[in-house]
Amino acid sequence: MDVIAGLLNGPRADGAFLLRSLLTPPWSLRVQDRAPLTLVAVISGTGWVVPDSGAPTRLQPGDLAILRGPDPYVFADDPATAPQAVIHPGQRCMTPDGEDLGDMRTLGTRSWGNAPDGATVLVTGTYQVLSEICAPLLAALPPLAVLRDGECDTPLIPLLAAEVSRETPGQDAVLDRLLDLLTVVALRTWLARPDVETPAWYRAQDDPVVGTALRLIHDDPAHPWTVAALAEAAHVSRAALARRFSAEVGEPPMAYLANWRLALSADLLRDPAATIASVAERVGYGSAFALSAAFKRVRGVSPKEHRERAAREAGPVAEVRAWRVAV
């Protein structure tokens, strides 16, 4: 597994929120759902995305907006249009005064808006929860990244637009996987732009020595890696590997390995059926005590406390699943 595959394995739609919006002016939606990552594809018509901090950006057909949470933003036909709806965590939709929404309504399966024949059609995919291992990827993104029509050369956008309003057996799984694929393509396209300052871990994949070490760590984090073992696999000395890895990635190889293992642990602990001991074995710690000590030292909470917090955060996802069944 290369470094990009390892990090992009993080975005996994599971109960992600997917919606087709059908809109006619005037329309304005304030989004304050605190979702970590949202993709909005403009299928037809135009619109503006207005971050709370930052200049308004006009979107046209074929454009794809990538929004990194949790900061709020507004989607509107015009930056001057006052919000008519506010999207809260759990995709609860209300008026700006806090009342149940009246003007916007359900217009079919996963379809919503103020006009069934609205000229503006948006397809939105929202990740309610993201894997811990994609934190470096999110940190590399600006709050708003826009890929213009043709820049993200993929048939996935029209395919997702065609599939989002269908209701057939297994359709939720189909949509989740399409969103995952689109997310990977979009992020890869963004990071490949010449005007984007890519993070160190992204550039390091092209280094023949450091890239080899990264792939080994990602492929088998439970292996008892040492600097010597990684250096031997990369056909360099220990000193050369340590020096080049630190220069390219920004931290020593053993520190990177430890952080990668703990990020994987944080994800695995979300499974209530997984014991701390089983997670420790899967990520290369000798015992549950060893993992707990490292987890507490680096993350400031115990594995048990992390699991309880993750369960609380999963509450809005359950609400989204219920909403999807209702429509």
Short mmCIF file of C-alpha atoms in Angstrom, two decimals:
data_model
loop_
_atom_site.label_atom_id
_atom_site.label_comp_id
_atom_site.label_asym_id
_atom_site.label_seq_id
_atom_site.Cartn_x
_atom_site.Cartn_y
_atom_site.Cartn_z
CA MET A 1 0.00 0.00 0.00
CA ASP A 2 1.47 3.37 -0.96
CA VAL A 3 1.25 6.36 1.34
CA ILE A 4 -1.62 7.91 -0.60
CA ALA A 5 -3.65 4.69 -0.55
CA GLY A 6 -3.00 4.37 3.17
CA LEU A 7 -4.22 7.86 3.97
CA LEU A 8 -7.06 7.87 1.46
CA ASN A 9 -8.35 4.65 2.96
CA GLY A 10 -9.55 6.94 5.73
CA PRO A 11 -12.63 8.39 4.02
CA ARG A 12 -15.13 5.52 4.21
CA ALA A 13 -18.74 6.45 3.77
CA ASP A 14 -20.85 4.49 6.23
CA GLY A 15 -24.23 6.08 6.60
CA ALA A 16 -22.95 9.17 4.80
CA PHE A 17 -25.55 11.78 3.93
CA LEU A 18 -26.31 12.06 0.21
CA LEU A 19 -28.88 14.47 -1.16
CA ARG A 20 -29.99 16.00 -4.44
CA SER A 21 -31.15 19.61 -4.05
CA LEU A 22 -33.59 21.12 -6.60
CA LEU A 23 -33.64 24.89 -6.28
CA THR A 24 -35.01 27.99 -7.93
CA PRO A 25 -34.04 31.55 -6.88
CA PRO A 26 -34.11 32.97 -4.38
CA TRP A 27 -32.54 30.24 -2.30
CA SER A 28 -29.98 30.20 0.47
CA LEU A 29 -28.91 27.40 2.82
CA ARG A 30 -26.73 27.92 5.86
CA VAL A 31 -24.81 24.75 6.73
CA GLN A 32 -23.57 24.41 10.28
CA ASP A 33 -23.65 20.64 10.66
CA ARG A 34 -19.99 20.47 11.79
CA ALA A 35 -19.35 17.63 9.34
CA PRO A 36 -15.63 17.02 8.81
CA LEU A 37 -15.85 16.70 5.01
CA THR A 38 -18.48 17.56 2.41
CA LEU A 39 -18.49 17.38 -1.39
CA VAL A 40 -20.97 19.42 -3.43
CA ALA A 41 -21.27 18.85 -7.19
CA VAL A 42 -23.08 21.40 -9.33
CA ILE A 43 -25.09 19.39 -11.86
CA SER A 44 -26.94 22.35 -13.42
CA GLY A 45 -27.47 26.03 -12.73
CA THR A 46 -25.15 28.18 -10.67
CA GLY A 47 -24.63 29.06 -7.04
CA TRP A 48 -22.30 30.66 -4.55
CA VAL A 49 -20.51 29.17 -1.58
CA VAL A 50 -19.91 31.75 1.14
CA PRO A 51 -17.64 30.69 4.03
CA ASP A 52 -18.03 32.50 7.33
CA SER A 53 -14.44 33.63 6.90
CA GLY A 54 -13.40 34.08 3.31
CA ALA A 55 -14.58 35.50 0.02
CA PRO A 56 -17.67 34.16 -1.80
CA THR A 57 -16.90 31.74 -4.62
CA ARG A 58 -19.16 31.28 -7.64
CA LEU A 59 -19.85 27.74 -8.78
CA GLN A 60 -20.99 26.69 -12.24
CA PRO A 61 -22.15 23.41 -13.82
CA GLY A 62 -19.50 20.73 -13.56
CA ASP A 63 -17.73 22.35 -10.59
CA LEU A 64 -17.00 20.34 -7.48
CA ALA A 65 -16.59 22.00 -4.07
CA ILE A 66 -14.69 20.26 -1.26
CA LEU A 67 -15.52 21.72 2.16
CA ARG A 68 -13.48 20.85 5.23
CA GLY A 69 -15.39 21.24 8.47
CA PRO A 70 -16.35 22.08 11.03
CA ASP A 71 -16.71 25.77 10.13
CA PRO A 72 -20.15 26.93 8.82
CA TYR A 73 -20.81 28.17 5.30
CA VAL A 74 -23.70 29.29 3.10
CA PHE A 75 -24.80 27.98 -0.30
CA ALA A 76 -26.98 30.49 -2.14
CA ASP A 77 -28.12 31.71 -5.53
CA ASP A 78 -26.54 35.06 -4.62
CA PRO A 79 -24.28 36.06 -1.70
CA ALA A 80 -26.84 38.71 -0.73
CA THR A 81 -29.73 36.23 -0.35
CA ALA A 82 -30.59 35.70 3.32
CA PRO A 83 -30.60 32.07 4.52
CA GLN A 84 -34.00 30.39 4.34
CA ALA A 85 -32.84 27.13 5.92
CA VAL A 86 -30.21 26.13 8.46
CA ILE A 87 -28.68 22.64 8.43
CA HIS A 88 -27.71 21.49 11.92
CA PRO A 89 -25.75 18.41 13.10
CA GLY A 90 -27.58 15.23 12.23
CA GLN A 91 -28.82 17.04 9.08
CA ARG A 92 -31.68 18.60 11.03
CA CYS A 93 -33.14 21.31 8.83
CA MET A 94 -34.85 24.34 10.38
CA THR A 95 -35.67 27.95 9.64
CA PRO A 96 -33.23 30.62 10.86
CA ASP A 97 -35.70 31.21 13.74
CA GLY A 98 -35.41 27.58 14.85
CA GLU A 99 -38.78 26.37 13.56
CA ASP A 100 -39.50 23.32 11.45
CA LEU A 101 -38.74 24.09 7.84
CA GLY A 102 -41.68 25.03 5.68
CA ASP A 103 -40.56 26.31 2.27
CA MET A 104 -38.00 23.58 1.61
CA ARG A 105 -39.50 20.12 1.32
CA THR A 106 -38.92 16.55 0.28
CA LEU A 107 -39.20 16.14 -3.49
CA GLY A 108 -38.70 12.39 -3.80
CA THR A 109 -36.05 9.87 -2.82
CA ARG A 110 -33.02 11.72 -1.44
CA SER A 111 -34.31 14.86 -3.17
CA TRP A 112 -35.12 18.14 -1.48
CA GLY A 113 -35.58 21.79 -2.34
CA ASN A 114 -38.06 24.52 -3.13
CA ALA A 115 -39.07 23.51 -6.69
CA PRO A 116 -39.33 20.07 -8.33
CA ASP A 117 -38.18 21.64 -11.62
CA GLY A 118 -35.54 23.92 -10.09
CA ALA A 119 -32.90 25.13 -12.53
CA THR A 120 -30.13 24.58 -10.00
CA VAL A 121 -29.38 20.97 -9.10
CA LEU A 122 -26.76 20.14 -6.48
CA VAL A 123 -25.62 16.74 -5.30
CA THR A 124 -24.19 16.80 -1.80
CA GLY A 125 -22.23 14.05 -0.08
CA THR A 126 -21.44 14.58 3.60
CA TYR A 127 -19.21 12.45 5.80
CA GLN A 128 -20.61 12.54 9.32
CA VAL A 129 -17.56 10.84 10.84
CA LEU A 130 -14.11 10.31 9.35
CA SER A 131 -11.39 7.84 10.12
CA GLU A 132 -8.57 9.00 12.38
CA ILE A 133 -5.97 7.97 9.82
CA CYS A 134 -7.12 10.60 7.34
CA ALA A 135 -6.41 13.47 9.74
CA PRO A 136 -3.17 14.37 7.88
CA LEU A 137 -5.16 14.47 4.66
CA LEU A 138 -7.77 16.83 6.08
CA ALA A 139 -5.04 19.04 7.51
CA ALA A 140 -3.63 19.42 4.00
CA LEU A 141 -6.90 20.87 2.68
CA PRO A 142 -8.06 24.49 2.82
CA PRO A 143 -11.54 25.12 4.27
CA LEU A 144 -12.82 25.39 0.68
CA ALA A 145 -11.26 23.78 -2.38
CA VAL A 146 -12.96 24.07 -5.77
CA LEU A 147 -12.27 21.88 -8.79
CA ARG A 148 -13.61 23.53 -11.91
CA ASP A 149 -15.52 21.78 -14.69
CA GLY A 150 -13.16 19.40 -16.50
CA GLU A 151 -10.43 19.66 -13.89
CA CYS A 152 -11.61 16.52 -12.11
CA ASP A 153 -11.90 14.31 -15.18
CA THR A 154 -14.14 11.51 -13.99
CA PRO A 155 -17.51 9.99 -14.92
CA LEU A 156 -18.32 9.63 -11.22
CA ILE A 157 -20.12 12.97 -10.84
CA PRO A 158 -22.85 12.30 -13.44
CA LEU A 159 -23.05 8.69 -12.24
CA LEU A 160 -23.60 9.79 -8.64
CA ALA A 161 -26.17 12.34 -9.80
CA ALA A 162 -28.05 9.61 -11.67
CA GLU A 163 -27.92 7.14 -8.79
CA VAL A 164 -28.71 9.39 -5.84
CA SER A 165 -32.47 9.50 -6.42
CA ARG A 166 -32.84 5.78 -7.17
CA GLU A 167 -34.25 3.42 -4.57
CA THR A 168 -33.30 -0.19 -5.21
CA PRO A 169 -31.98 -2.96 -2.93
CA GLY A 170 -28.48 -2.16 -1.74
CA GLN A 171 -28.61 1.39 -3.05
CA ASP A 172 -27.20 2.94 0.13
CA ALA A 173 -24.08 0.80 -0.21
CA VAL A 174 -23.77 1.74 -3.89
CA LEU A 175 -23.98 5.44 -3.06
CA ASP A 176 -21.50 5.15 -0.20
CA ARG A 177 -18.94 3.52 -2.46
CA LEU A 178 -19.50 6.05 -5.27
CA LEU A 179 -18.97 8.86 -2.78
CA ASP A 180 -15.76 7.21 -1.56
CA LEU A 181 -14.46 6.91 -5.11
CA LEU A 182 -15.33 10.50 -5.95
CA THR A 183 -13.68 11.70 -2.75
CA VAL A 184 -10.44 9.87 -3.52
CA VAL A 185 -10.36 11.19 -7.10
CA ALA A 186 -11.17 14.74 -5.99
CA LEU A 187 -8.55 14.83 -3.24
CA ARG A 188 -5.91 13.28 -5.45
CA THR A 189 -6.70 15.82 -8.16
CA TRP A 190 -6.48 18.71 -5.71
CA LEU A 191 -3.15 17.59 -4.25
CA ALA A 192 -1.70 17.17 -7.76
CA ARG A 193 -2.38 20.80 -8.71
CA PRO A 194 0.85 22.76 -9.32
CA ASP A 195 -0.43 25.73 -7.30
CA VAL A 196 -1.12 23.63 -4.18
CA GLU A 197 1.58 23.39 -1.53
CA THR A 198 1.49 19.67 -0.84
CA PRO A 199 2.33 18.33 2.63
CA ALA A 200 5.60 16.57 3.38
CA TRP A 201 4.08 13.09 3.60
CA TYR A 202 2.63 13.50 0.10
CA ARG A 203 5.95 14.48 -1.45
CA ALA A 204 7.80 11.76 0.44
CA GLN A 205 6.06 8.99 -1.49
CA ASP A 206 8.24 9.77 -4.51
CA ASP A 207 11.48 9.32 -2.59
CA PRO A 208 12.78 5.80 -3.36
CA VAL A 209 14.06 5.33 0.20
CA VAL A 210 11.40 7.06 2.29
CA GLY A 211 8.57 5.86 0.04
CA THR A 212 9.65 2.27 0.59
CA ALA A 213 9.66 2.72 4.37
CA LEU A 214 6.24 4.35 4.33
CA ARG A 215 4.73 1.53 2.28
CA LEU A 216 6.14 -1.09 4.65
CA ILE A 217 4.73 0.71 7.69
CA HIS A 218 1.31 1.09 6.10
CA ASP A 219 1.22 -2.47 4.78
CA ASP A 220 2.05 -4.14 8.08
CA PRO A 221 1.86 -1.82 11.10
CA ALA A 222 1.86 -4.80 13.49
CA HIS A 223 5.31 -5.91 12.35
CA PRO A 224 8.06 -5.19 14.93
CA TRP A 225 9.70 -2.60 12.74
CA THR A 226 13.00 -1.04 13.67
CA VAL A 227 15.02 1.61 11.90
CA ALA A 228 17.48 -1.11 10.99
CA ALA A 229 14.81 -3.34 9.44
CA LEU A 230 13.33 -0.48 7.43
CA ALA A 231 16.77 0.62 6.30
CA GLU A 232 17.65 -2.90 5.17
CA ALA A 233 14.44 -3.10 3.12
CA ALA A 234 15.23 0.28 1.55
CA HIS A 235 18.88 -0.75 0.90
CA VAL A 236 20.43 2.10 2.85
CA SER A 237 22.14 2.50 6.20
CA ARG A 238 20.25 3.19 9.39
CA ALA A 239 21.70 6.68 9.57
CA ALA A 240 20.75 7.43 5.95
CA LEU A 241 17.17 6.27 6.44
CA ALA A 242 16.71 8.18 9.69
CA ARG A 243 18.13 11.35 8.14
CA ARG A 244 16.14 11.19 4.91
CA PHE A 245 12.89 10.12 6.60
CA SER A 246 13.04 12.98 9.10
CA ALA A 247 13.88 15.48 6.37
CA GLU A 248 11.13 14.33 4.00
CA VAL A 249 8.30 13.47 6.41
CA GLY A 250 9.07 15.87 9.25
CA GLU A 251 9.46 13.27 12.01
CA PRO A 252 11.65 10.20 12.66
CA PRO A 253 10.50 6.83 11.30
CA MET A 254 9.72 5.35 14.73
CA ALA A 255 7.66 8.40 15.70
CA TYR A 256 5.72 8.13 12.43
CA LEU A 257 5.14 4.42 13.06
CA ALA A 258 3.86 5.08 16.58
CA ASN A 259 1.47 7.80 15.42
CA TRP A 260 0.21 5.60 12.58
CA ARG A 261 -0.43 2.72 14.98
CA LEU A 262 -2.33 4.96 17.39
CA ALA A 263 -4.46 6.41 14.60
CA LEU A 264 -5.34 2.89 13.47
CA SER A 265 -6.10 1.99 17.07
CA ALA A 266 -8.45 4.94 17.41
CA ASP A 267 -10.39 3.73 14.37
CA LEU A 268 -10.48 0.09 15.48
CA LEU A 269 -11.71 1.06 18.94
CA ARG A 270 -14.90 2.44 17.38
CA ASP A 271 -16.01 -1.16 16.96
CA PRO A 272 -17.71 -2.06 20.25
CA ALA A 273 -16.93 -5.73 19.64
CA ALA A 274 -13.18 -5.13 19.55
CA THR A 275 -11.29 -5.52 22.81
CA ILE A 276 -8.32 -3.34 23.68
CA ALA A 277 -6.15 -6.46 23.66
CA SER A 278 -7.28 -7.45 20.15
CA VAL A 279 -6.67 -3.93 18.87
CA ALA A 280 -3.22 -3.90 20.48
CA GLU A 281 -2.32 -7.12 18.69
CA ARG A 282 -3.50 -5.81 15.32
CA VAL A 283 -1.40 -2.64 15.48
CA GLY A 284 1.79 -4.01 16.98
CA TYR A 285 1.55 -3.45 20.73
CA GLY A 286 2.48 -6.34 22.99
CA SER A 287 -0.42 -5.96 25.38
CA ALA A 288 -3.54 -3.98 26.15
CA PHE A 289 -1.60 -2.21 28.89
CA ALA A 290 1.11 -1.10 26.45
CA LEU A 291 -1.45 0.27 24.01
CA SER A 292 -3.42 1.99 26.78
CA ALA A 293 -0.30 3.67 28.14
CA ALA A 294 0.78 4.93 24.71
CA PHE A 295 -2.75 6.03 23.79
CA LYS A 296 -3.16 7.99 27.02
CA ARG A 297 0.29 9.57 26.73
CA VAL A 298 -0.17 10.80 23.14
CA ARG A 299 -3.91 11.45 22.94
CA GLY A 300 -4.64 12.48 26.50
CA VAL A 301 -7.49 9.99 26.99
CA SER A 302 -7.64 6.28 27.62
CA PRO A 303 -8.86 3.87 24.92
CA LYS A 304 -12.04 3.41 26.95
CA GLU A 305 -12.68 7.16 27.12
CA HIS A 306 -11.99 7.46 23.39
CA ARG A 307 -14.47 4.68 22.65
CA GLU A 308 -17.17 6.33 24.77
CA ARG A 309 -16.65 9.67 23.03
CA ALA A 310 -16.77 8.00 19.61
CA ALA A 311 -20.08 6.36 20.54
CA ARG A 312 -21.53 9.75 21.49
CA GLU A 313 -20.35 11.26 18.20
CA ALA A 314 -22.07 8.45 16.31
CA GLY A 315 -25.47 9.67 17.51
CA PRO A 316 -26.03 12.13 14.62
CA VAL A 317 -25.08 9.40 12.14
CA ALA A 318 -27.95 7.27 13.41
CA GLU A 319 -30.27 10.24 12.90
CA VAL A 320 -29.05 10.56 9.30
CA ARG A 321 -29.71 6.87 8.65
CA ALA A 322 -33.24 7.30 9.98
CA TRP A 323 -33.77 10.37 7.77
CA ARG A 324 -32.60 8.45 4.72
CA VAL A 325 -35.08 5.65 5.45
CA ALA A 326 -37.87 8.22 5.84
CA VAL A 327 -37.33 9.76 2.42
#
